[in-house]
Short mmCIF file of C-alpha atoms and ligand atoms in Angstrom, two decimals:
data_model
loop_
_atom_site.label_atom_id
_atom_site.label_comp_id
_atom_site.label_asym_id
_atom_site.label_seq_id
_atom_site.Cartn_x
_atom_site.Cartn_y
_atom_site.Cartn_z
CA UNK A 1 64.34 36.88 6.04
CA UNK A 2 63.36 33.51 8.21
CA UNK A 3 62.63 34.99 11.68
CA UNK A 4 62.59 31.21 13.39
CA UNK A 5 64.64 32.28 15.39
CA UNK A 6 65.93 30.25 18.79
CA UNK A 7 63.43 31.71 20.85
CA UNK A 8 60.50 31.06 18.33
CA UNK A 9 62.33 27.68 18.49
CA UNK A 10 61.86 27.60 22.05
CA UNK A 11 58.16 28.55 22.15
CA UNK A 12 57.34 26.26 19.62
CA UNK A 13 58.64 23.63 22.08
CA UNK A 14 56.42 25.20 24.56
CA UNK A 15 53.91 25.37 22.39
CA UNK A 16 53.29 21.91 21.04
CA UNK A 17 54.11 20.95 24.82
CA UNK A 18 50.71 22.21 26.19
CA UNK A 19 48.92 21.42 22.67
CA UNK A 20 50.37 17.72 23.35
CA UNK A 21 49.12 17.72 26.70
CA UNK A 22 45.40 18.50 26.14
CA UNK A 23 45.17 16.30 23.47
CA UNK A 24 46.43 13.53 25.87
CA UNK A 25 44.74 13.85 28.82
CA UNK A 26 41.33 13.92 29.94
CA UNK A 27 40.59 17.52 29.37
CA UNK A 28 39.58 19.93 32.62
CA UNK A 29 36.01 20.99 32.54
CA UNK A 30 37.16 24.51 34.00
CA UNK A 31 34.39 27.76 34.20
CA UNK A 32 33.91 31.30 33.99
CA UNK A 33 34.97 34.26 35.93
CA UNK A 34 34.49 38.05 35.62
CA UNK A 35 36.35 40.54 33.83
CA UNK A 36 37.03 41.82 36.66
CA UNK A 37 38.44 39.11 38.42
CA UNK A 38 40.87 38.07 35.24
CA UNK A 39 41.81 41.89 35.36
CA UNK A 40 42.94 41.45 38.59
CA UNK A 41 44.91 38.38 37.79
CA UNK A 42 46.52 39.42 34.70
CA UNK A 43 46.03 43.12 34.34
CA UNK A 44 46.26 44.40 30.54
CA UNK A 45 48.22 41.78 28.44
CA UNK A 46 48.48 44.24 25.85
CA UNK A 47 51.47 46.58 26.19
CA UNK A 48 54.08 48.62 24.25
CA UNK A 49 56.91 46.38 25.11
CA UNK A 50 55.56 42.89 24.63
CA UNK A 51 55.15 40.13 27.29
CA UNK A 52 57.15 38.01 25.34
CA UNK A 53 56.17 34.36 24.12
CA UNK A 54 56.83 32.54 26.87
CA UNK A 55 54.33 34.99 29.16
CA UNK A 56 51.76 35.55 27.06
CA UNK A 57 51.42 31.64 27.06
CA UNK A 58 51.77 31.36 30.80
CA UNK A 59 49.02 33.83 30.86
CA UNK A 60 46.78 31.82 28.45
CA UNK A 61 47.32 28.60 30.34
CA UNK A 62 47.68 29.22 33.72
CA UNK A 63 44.46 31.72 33.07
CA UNK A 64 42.87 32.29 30.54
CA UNK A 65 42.30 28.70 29.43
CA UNK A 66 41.21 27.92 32.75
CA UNK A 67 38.21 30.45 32.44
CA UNK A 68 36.92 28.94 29.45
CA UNK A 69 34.60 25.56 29.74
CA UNK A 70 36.19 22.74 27.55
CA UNK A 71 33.63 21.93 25.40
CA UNK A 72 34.89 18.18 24.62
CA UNK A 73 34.70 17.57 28.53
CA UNK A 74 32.82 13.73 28.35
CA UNK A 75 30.33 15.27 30.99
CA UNK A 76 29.82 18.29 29.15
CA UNK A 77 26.19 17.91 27.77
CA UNK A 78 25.16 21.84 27.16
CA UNK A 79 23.50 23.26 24.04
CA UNK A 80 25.38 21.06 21.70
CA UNK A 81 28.90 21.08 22.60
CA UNK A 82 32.04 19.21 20.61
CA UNK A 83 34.28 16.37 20.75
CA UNK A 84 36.97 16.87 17.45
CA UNK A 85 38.78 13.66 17.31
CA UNK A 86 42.46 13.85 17.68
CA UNK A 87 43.54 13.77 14.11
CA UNK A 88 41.17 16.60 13.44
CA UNK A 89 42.45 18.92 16.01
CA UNK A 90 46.22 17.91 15.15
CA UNK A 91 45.50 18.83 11.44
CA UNK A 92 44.27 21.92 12.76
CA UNK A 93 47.63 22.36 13.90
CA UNK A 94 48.69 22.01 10.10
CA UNK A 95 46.30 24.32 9.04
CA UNK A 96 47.39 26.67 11.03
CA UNK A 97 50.55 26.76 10.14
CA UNK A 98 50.24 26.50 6.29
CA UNK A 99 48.52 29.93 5.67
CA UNK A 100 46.50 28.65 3.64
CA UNK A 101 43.71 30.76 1.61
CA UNK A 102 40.50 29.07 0.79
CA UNK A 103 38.60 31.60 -0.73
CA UNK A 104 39.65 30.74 -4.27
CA UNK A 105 40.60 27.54 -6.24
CA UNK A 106 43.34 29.32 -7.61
CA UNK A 107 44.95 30.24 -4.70
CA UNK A 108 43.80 27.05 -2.56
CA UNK A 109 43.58 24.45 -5.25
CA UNK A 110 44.48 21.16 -3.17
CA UNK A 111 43.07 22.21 -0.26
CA UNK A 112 39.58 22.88 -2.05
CA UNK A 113 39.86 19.78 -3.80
CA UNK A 114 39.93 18.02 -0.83
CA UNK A 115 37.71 20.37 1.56
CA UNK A 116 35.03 19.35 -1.74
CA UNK A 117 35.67 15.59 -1.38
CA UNK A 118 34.29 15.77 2.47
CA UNK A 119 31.59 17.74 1.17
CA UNK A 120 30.99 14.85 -1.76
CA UNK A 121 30.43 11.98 1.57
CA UNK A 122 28.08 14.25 2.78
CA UNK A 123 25.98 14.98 -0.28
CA UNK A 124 26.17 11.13 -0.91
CA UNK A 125 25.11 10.60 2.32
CA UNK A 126 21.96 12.66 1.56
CA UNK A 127 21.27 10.90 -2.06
CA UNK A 128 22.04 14.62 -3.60
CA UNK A 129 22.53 14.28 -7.27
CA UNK A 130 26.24 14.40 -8.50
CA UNK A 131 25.90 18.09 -9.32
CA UNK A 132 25.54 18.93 -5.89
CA UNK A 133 28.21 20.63 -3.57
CA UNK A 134 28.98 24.04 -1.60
CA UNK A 135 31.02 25.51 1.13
CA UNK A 136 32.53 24.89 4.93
CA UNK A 137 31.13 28.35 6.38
CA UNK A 138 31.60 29.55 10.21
CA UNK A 139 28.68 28.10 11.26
CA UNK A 140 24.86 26.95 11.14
CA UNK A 141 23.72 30.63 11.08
CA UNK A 142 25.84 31.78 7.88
CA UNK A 143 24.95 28.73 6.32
CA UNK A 144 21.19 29.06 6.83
CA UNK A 145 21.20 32.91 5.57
CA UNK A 146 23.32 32.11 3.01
CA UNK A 147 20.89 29.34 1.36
CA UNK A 148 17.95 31.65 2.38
CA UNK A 149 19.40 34.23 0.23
CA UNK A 150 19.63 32.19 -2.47
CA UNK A 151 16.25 30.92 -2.47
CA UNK A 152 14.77 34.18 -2.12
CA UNK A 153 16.66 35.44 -5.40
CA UNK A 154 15.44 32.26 -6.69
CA UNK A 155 11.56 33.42 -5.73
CA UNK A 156 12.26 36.78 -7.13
CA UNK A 157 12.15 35.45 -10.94
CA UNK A 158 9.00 33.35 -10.39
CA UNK A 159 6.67 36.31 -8.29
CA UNK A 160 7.89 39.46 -9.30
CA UNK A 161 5.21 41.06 -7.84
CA UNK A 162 5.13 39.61 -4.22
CA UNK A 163 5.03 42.49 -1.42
CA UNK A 164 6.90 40.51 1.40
CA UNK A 165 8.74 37.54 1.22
CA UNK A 166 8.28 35.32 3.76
CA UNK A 167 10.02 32.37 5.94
CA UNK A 168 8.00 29.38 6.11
CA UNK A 169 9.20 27.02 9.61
CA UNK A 170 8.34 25.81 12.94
CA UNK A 171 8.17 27.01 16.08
CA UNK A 172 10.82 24.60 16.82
CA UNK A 173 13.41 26.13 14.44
CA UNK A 174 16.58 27.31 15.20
CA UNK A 175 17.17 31.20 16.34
CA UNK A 176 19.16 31.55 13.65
CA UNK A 177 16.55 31.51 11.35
CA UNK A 178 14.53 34.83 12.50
CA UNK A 179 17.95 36.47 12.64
CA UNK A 180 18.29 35.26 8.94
CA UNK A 181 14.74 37.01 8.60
CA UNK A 182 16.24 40.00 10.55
CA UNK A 183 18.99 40.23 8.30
CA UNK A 184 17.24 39.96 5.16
CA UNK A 185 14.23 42.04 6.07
CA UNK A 186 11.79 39.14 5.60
CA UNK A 187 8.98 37.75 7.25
CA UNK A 188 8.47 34.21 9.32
CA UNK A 189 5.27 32.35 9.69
CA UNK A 190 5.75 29.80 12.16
CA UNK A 191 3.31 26.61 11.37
CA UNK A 192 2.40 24.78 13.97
CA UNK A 193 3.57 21.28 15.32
CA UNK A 194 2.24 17.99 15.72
CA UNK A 195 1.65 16.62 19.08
CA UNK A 196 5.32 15.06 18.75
CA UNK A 197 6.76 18.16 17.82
CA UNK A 198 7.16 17.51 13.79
CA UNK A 199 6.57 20.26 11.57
CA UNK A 200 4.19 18.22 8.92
CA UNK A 201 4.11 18.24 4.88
CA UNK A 202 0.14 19.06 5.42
CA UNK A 203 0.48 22.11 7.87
CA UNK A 204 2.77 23.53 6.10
CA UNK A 205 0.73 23.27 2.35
CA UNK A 206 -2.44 24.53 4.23
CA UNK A 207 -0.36 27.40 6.23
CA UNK A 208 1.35 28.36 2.77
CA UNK A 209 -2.44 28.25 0.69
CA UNK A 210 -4.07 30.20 3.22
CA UNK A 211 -1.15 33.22 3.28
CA UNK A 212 -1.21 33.04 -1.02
CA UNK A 213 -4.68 33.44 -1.12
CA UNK A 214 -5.03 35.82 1.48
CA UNK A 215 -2.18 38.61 0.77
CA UNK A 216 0.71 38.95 -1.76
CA UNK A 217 2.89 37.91 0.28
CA UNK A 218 4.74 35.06 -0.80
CA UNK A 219 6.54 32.02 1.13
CA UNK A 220 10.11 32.07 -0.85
CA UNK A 221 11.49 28.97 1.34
CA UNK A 222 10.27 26.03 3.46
CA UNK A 223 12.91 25.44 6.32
CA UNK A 224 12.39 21.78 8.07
CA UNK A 225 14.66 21.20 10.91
CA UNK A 226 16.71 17.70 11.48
CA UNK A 227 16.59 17.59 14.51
CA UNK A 228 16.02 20.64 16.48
CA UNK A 229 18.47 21.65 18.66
CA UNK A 230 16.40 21.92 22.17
CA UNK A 231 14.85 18.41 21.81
CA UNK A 232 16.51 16.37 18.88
CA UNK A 233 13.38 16.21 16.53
CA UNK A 234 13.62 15.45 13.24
CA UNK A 235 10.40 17.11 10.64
CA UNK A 236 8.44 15.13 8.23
CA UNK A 237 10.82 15.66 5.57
CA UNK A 238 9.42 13.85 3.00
CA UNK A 239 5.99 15.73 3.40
CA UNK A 240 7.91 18.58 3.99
CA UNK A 241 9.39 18.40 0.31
CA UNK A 242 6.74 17.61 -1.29
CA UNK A 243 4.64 20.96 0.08
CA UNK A 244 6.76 22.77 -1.10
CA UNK A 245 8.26 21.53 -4.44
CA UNK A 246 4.13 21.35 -5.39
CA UNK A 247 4.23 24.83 -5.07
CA UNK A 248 7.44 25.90 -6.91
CA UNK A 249 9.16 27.02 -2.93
CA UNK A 250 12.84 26.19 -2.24
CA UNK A 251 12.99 23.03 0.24
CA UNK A 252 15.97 24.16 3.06
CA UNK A 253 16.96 21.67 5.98
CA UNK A 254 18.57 22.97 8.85
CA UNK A 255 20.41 19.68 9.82
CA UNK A 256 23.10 22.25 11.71
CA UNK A 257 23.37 19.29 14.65
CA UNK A 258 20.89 16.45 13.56
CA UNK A 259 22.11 15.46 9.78
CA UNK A 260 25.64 14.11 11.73
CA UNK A 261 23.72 11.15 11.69
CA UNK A 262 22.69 10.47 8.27
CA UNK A 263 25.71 7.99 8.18
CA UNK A 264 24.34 6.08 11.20
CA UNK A 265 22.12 3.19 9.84
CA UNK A 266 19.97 2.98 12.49
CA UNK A 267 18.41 6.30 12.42
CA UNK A 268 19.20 6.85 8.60
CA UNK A 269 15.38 6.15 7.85
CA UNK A 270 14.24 9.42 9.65
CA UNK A 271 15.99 11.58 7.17
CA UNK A 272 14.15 10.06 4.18
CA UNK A 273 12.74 13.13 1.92
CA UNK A 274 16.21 14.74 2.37
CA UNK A 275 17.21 14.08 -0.64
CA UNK A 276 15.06 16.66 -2.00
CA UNK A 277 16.13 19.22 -0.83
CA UNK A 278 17.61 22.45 -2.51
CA UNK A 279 19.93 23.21 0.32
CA UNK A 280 20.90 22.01 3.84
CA UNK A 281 23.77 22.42 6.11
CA UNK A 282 25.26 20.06 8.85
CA UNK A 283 27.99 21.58 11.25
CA UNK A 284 30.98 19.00 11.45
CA UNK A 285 31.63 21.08 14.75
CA UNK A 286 28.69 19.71 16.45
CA UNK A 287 28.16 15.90 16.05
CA UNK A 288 30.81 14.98 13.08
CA UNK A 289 34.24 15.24 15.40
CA UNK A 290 35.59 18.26 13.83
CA UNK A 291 37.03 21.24 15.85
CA UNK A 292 35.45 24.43 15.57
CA UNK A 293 34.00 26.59 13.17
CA UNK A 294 32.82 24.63 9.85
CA UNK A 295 29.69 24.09 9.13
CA UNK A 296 28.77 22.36 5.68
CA UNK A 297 26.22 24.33 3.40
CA UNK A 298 25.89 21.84 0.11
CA UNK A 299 22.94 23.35 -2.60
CA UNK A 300 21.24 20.88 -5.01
CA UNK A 301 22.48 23.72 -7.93
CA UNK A 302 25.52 25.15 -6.48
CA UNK A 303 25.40 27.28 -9.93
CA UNK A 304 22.76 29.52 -8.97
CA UNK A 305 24.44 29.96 -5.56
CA UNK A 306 27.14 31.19 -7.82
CA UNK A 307 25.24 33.69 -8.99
CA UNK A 308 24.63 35.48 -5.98
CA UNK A 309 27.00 35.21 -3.90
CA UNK A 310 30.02 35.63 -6.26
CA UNK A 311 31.41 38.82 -5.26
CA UNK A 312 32.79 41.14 -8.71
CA UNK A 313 35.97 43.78 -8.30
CA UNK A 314 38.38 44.85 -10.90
CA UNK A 315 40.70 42.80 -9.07
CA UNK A 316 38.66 39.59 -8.56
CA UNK A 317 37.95 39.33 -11.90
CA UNK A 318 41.52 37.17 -12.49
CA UNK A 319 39.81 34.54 -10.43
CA UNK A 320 36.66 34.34 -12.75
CA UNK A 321 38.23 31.34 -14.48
CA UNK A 322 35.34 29.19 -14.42
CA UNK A 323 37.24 26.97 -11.21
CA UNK A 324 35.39 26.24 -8.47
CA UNK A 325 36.54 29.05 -5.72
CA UNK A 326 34.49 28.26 -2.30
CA UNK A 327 34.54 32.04 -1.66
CA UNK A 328 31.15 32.00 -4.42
CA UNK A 329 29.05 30.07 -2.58
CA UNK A 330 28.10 31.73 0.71
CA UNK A 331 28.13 35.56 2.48
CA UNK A 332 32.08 35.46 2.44
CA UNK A 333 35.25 36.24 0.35
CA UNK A 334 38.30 35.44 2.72
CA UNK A 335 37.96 31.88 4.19
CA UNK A 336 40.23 29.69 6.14
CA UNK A 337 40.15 26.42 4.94
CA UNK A 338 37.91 25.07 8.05
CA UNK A 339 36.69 21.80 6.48
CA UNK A 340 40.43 20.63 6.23
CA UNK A 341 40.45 19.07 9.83
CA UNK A 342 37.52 17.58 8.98
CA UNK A 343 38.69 15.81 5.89
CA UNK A 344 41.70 14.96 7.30
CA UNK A 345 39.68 12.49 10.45
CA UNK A 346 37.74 11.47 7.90
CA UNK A 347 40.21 10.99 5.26
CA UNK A 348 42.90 8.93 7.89
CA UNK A 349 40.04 7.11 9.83
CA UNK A 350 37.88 6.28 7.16
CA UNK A 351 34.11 6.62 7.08
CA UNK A 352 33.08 3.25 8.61
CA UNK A 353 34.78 5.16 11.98
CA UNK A 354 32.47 7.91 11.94
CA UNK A 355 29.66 5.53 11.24
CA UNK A 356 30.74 3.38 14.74
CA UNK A 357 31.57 6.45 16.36
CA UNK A 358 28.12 7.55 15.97
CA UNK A 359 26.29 4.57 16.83
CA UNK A 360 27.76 4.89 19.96
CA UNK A 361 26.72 8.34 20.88
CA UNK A 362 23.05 6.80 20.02
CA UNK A 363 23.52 4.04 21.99
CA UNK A 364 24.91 6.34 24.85
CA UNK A 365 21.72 8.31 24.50
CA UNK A 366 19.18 5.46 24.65
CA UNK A 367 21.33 4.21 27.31
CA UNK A 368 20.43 7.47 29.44
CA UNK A 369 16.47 7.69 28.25
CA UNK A 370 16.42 4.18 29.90
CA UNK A 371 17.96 5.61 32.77
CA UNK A 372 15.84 8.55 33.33
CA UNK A 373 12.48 5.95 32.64
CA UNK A 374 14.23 4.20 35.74
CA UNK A 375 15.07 6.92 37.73
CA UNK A 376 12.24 7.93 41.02
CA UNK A 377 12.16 11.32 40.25
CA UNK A 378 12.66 12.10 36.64
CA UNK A 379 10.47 11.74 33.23
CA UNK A 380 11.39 12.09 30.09
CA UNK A 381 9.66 14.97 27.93
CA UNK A 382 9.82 12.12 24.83
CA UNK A 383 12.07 9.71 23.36
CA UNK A 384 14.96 10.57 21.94
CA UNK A 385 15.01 10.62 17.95
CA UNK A 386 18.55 11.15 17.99
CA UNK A 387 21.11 12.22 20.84
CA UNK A 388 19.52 14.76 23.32
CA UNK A 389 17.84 13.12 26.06
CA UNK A 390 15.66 15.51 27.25
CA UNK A 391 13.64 15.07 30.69
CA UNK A 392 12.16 16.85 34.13
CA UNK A 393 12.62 16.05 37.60
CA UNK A 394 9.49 15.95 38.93
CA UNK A 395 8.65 18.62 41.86
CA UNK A 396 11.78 21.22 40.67
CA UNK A 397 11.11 24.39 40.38
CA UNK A 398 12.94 26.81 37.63
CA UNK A 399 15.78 28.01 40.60
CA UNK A 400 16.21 24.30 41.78
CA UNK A 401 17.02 23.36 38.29
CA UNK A 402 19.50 26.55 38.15
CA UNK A 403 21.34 26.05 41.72
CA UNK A 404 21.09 22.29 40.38
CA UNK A 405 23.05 22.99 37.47
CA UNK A 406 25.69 25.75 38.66
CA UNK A 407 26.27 23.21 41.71
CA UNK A 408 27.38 20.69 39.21
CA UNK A 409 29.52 22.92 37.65
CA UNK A 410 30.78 24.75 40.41
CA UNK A 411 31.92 20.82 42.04
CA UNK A 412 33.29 20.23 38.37
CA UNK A 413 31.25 17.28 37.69
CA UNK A 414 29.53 18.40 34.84
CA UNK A 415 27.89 21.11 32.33
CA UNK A 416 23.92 20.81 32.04
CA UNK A 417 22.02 24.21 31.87
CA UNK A 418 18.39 23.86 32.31
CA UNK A 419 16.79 24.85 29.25
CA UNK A 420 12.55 24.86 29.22
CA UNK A 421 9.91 22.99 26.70
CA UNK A 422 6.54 24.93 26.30
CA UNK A 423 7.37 27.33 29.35
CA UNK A 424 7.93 24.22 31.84
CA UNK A 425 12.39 23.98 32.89
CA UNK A 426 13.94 20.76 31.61
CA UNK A 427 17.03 19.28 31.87
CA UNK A 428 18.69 17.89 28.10
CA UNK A 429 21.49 15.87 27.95
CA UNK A 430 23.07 16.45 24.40
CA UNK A 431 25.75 13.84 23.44
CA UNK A 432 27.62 14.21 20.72
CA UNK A 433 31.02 12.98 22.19
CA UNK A 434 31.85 9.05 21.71
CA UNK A 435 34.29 9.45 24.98
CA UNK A 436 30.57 10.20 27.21
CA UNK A 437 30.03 6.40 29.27
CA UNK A 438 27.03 5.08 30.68
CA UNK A 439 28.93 5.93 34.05
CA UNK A 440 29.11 9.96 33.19
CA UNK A 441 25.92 9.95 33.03
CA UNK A 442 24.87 7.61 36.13
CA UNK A 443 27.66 9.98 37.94
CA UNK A 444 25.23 13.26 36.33
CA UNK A 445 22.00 11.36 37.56
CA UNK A 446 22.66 10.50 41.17
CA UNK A 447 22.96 14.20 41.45
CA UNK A 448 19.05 14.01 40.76
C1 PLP B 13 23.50 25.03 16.23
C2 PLP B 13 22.39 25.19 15.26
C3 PLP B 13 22.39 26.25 14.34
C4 PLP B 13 23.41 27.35 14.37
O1 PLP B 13 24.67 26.88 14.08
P1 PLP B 13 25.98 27.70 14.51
O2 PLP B 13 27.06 26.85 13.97
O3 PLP B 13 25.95 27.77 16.00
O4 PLP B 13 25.88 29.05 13.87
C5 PLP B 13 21.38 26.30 13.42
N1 PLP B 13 20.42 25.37 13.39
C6 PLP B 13 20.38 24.34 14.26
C7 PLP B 13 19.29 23.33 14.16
C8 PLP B 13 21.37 24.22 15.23
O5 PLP B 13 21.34 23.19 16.09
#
C-alpha cells in the first residue's frame, strides 16, 4: 500500500536538499520572463509519460524558480512583500506533509486548537473581549468580504426597509474593499481625508447623516484602515468607532498589513479605539513572519459569523456538533490549516521575539525617513506611522521613476515599483523583513 518507494526516497533527498538550501542562504532576488521565453526553455512539462521527479524539479529550480521574484529578498521593498521566519516556513514543511483538514474541529481538532490559540494573542493584542475569535483565510480580501457579509446580514434585521446598502471608507482603503462591494452588489461612499490622510470619527458621522437623511440607503459597515497599504496610515480609530457604534453600524478594520504592529509598544498607542471593533483582519503573511496565504479575520461575536457563513448539506450535518469548525466563519468549507506555520514561530520563539523583531523593522524604517530627509534630491511625502517610507525624488518624471526601478531590478539590486500619491509618482519603501539593514537601503538610495 506505502508507495515510498526508493525513488520517492531519493527525491525526498533532493527535495529537502534545495528546501535546505533557500532557507540557508541569502535568497536570489531573481525576475520575470515571458511565456514565451519559459516555453522555449522548457517546452510543455505536462506529458503522458511523466518527466519524472527528479526533472520536474530540475525544471522548477533551474527555471521556474528563477522567474519568480523572492519576496523575502532583504532589498525587496514592493507592495508589501514577506519575510516568514525559518521555523514558520519549516513547519510549513510539516504541514504539508500531514494532510491535514482544517475545515472542521472534528476532523482537525489539534490543529484548530492551536491555529485558535494564535488567533487568542492576536485578539489580546487588540483588547477583544474573551468571546472573540475567527479564522486564518487566504488573504486580506476574503477576510474583508467575509466580515462585510456579516455585517450586512447584521444591518438587514435592524433596516429592513433600506434600498441599497452601502460601504462606508476612505479613499485610502484597500482595493479589496470595492471588489467586496462588487461582489456583494453594494455601494461605497468614500469620505474624505484629513490633510494627513486619516479618515476621521467626524467625517464619517456627518458623511453617514447626510446619506440617511437624504435617501434610504443605508451605511451597513464603517471600514477604517490600519495603516493603508500605499502610505502606512493608520485612521482615527477611536472616532472611527464611536461614529459608528452611535449609529447602530458594524465597526470593520482592515489592519491586512498595519495591525502586525499592535504588539510593538512603540506604535501600540495609534491603534487605540481598536478594541471596538466588530471585526478586523491582520495578514500574518505580510508583517507577522508567516509564509504565505493566512490572513487572520477575528469577529467580536464569532456566533453570528456562524450564522452565515456555516454552510448546511445532508452530509455536513454530522459536523453540527456544536465544536468550533473554522470552515463556519468565513466564504470557505475546505481549508488548509494556514495559521499552523504561524503558530508554530510564534509558539517556538515566543511572543517577546515578534515584539523585537518588529521594533526593528520600525527602527529600520525611521532609519530610512532620516535618510531620505538627508538625501539632495529626495522628500518624503510624510512621516512614516509605521513601516513604508514613502518619498519623491525631486525633478523625476513618471518614466524616470519606471527605467529607475526596472534598472534596479534588472542589475539585481533591488525591487521598488514606483507607485503615485494624489496623481504625483513616488517611490515607497515597505519593510516588513527584520533581515532589511540600514546598508540595503543606503545601497537602494545611492541609486537616487
Ligand atoms: C494587502 C491588503 C489587503 C489584501 O490582502 P490580501 O492578503 O492581499 O488579499 C487588504 N487590505 C489592506 C490594507 C492590505 O494592505
Amino acid at each position: 500500500m506505502h508507495e515510498f518507494t526508493a525513488e520517492v526516497e531519493a527525491l525526498a533527498a533532493e527535495v529537502l536538499a534545495y528546501s535546505l538550501d533557500r532557507l540557508k542562504n541569502d535568497p536570489p532576488l531573481d525576475g520575470p520572463r515571458t511565456a514565451e521565453d519559459l516555453f522555449n526553455e522548457v517546452g510543455n512539462t505536462i506529458t503522458a509519460k511523466g518527466l519524472g521527479g527528479h526533472d520536474a524539479l530540475e525544471v522548477f529550480t533551474s527555471v521556474l524558480a528563477k522567474a519568480c521574484i523572492s519576496t523575502d529578498h532583504p532589498r525587496n521593498l514592493a507592495f508589501i512583500p514577506s519575510a516568514p521566519s525559518e521555523y514558520a516556513n519549516l513547519f510549513d514543511l510539516v504541514v504539508g506533509a500531514s494532510a491535514l483538514y482544517g475545515g472542521s474541529w472534528q476532523e482537525g481538532a489539534g490543529a484548530v486548537f492551536a491555529e485558535n490559540q494564535a488567533l487568542r494573542w492576536l485578539s489580546d493584542l487588540a483588547g477583544m473581549p474573551e468571546s472573540a475569535g475567527g479564522v486564518f483565510v487566504q488573504g486580506g480580501t476574503i477576510g474583508n468580504l467575509s466580515a462585510l457579509v456579516v455585517a450586512r446580514t447584521e444591518a438587514k434585521k435592524k433596516s429592513p426597509d433600506a434600498t441599497k446598502w452601502v460601504i462606508a471608507c476612505s479613499e485610502e482603503a484597500h482595493s479589496s474593499i470595492v471588489s467586496a462591494a462588487n461582489v456583494m452588489d453594494v455601494e461605497i461612499m468614500k469620505v474624505p481625508v484629513a490633510a494627513d490622510g486619516k479618515l476621521m470619527g467626524s467625517a464619517v458621522a456627518a458623511a453617514i447623516d447626510a446619506l440617511h437623511t437624504t435617501t434610504s440607503k443605508r451605511v451597513f459597515v464603517v471600514v477604517a484602515t490600519s495603516g493603508t497599504t500605499n502610505l502606512g496610515i493608520i485612521d482615527d480609530l477611536e472616532g472611527i468607532a464611536t461614529a459608528a457604534h452611535a449609529r447602530d453600524i458594524w465597526f470593520h478594520v482592515d489592519g491586512a498589513y498595519g495591525l502586525a504592529a499592535l504588539c510593538a509598544p512603540s506604535v501600540r498607542k495609534h491603534f487605540n479605539g481598536i478594541e471596538q471593533a466588530d471585526s478586523f483582519i491582520v495578514d500574518p503573511h505580510k508583517w507577522l513572519f508567516a509564509p504565505y496565504d493566512a490572513c487572520a479575520l477575528i469577529y467580536r461575536e464569532p456566533e453570528l459569523a456562524r450564522a452565515v457563513h456555516s454552510q448546511h448539506a445532508s452530509y455536513l450535518d454530522t459536523l453540527k456538533d456544536g465544536a468550533w469548525s473554522p470552515s463556519d466563519y468565513a466564504i470557505q468549507l475546505t481549508r488548509r490549516t494556514r495559521g499552523l506555520p504561524f503558530w508554530f514561530s510564534l509558539a517556538a520563539h515566543g511572543t517577546d521575539a515578534y515584539t523585537e523583531a518588529m521594533e526593528h523593522t520600525l527602527e529600520i524604517a525611521r532609519a530610512a525617513a532620516e535618510l531620505v530627509r538627508a538625501h539632495p534630491h529626495l522628500e518624503l511625502v510624510c512621516e512614516p506611522e509605521l513601516s513604508i517610507v514613502a518619498f519623491i525624488r525631486k525633478g523625476w518624471t513618471a518614466s524616470d521613476y519606471q527605467k529607475w526601478s526596472d534598472q534596479l531590478l534588472s542589475d539585481q539590486i533591488g525591487f521598488i515599483p514606483p507607485s503615485s500619491h494624489h496623481g504625483q509618482p513616488i517611490l515607497r519603501f515597505a519593510i516588513v523583513n527584520p533581515w532589511t539593514k540600514v546598508s540595503d537601503i543606503k545601497l537602494i538610495m545611492d541609486r537616487l
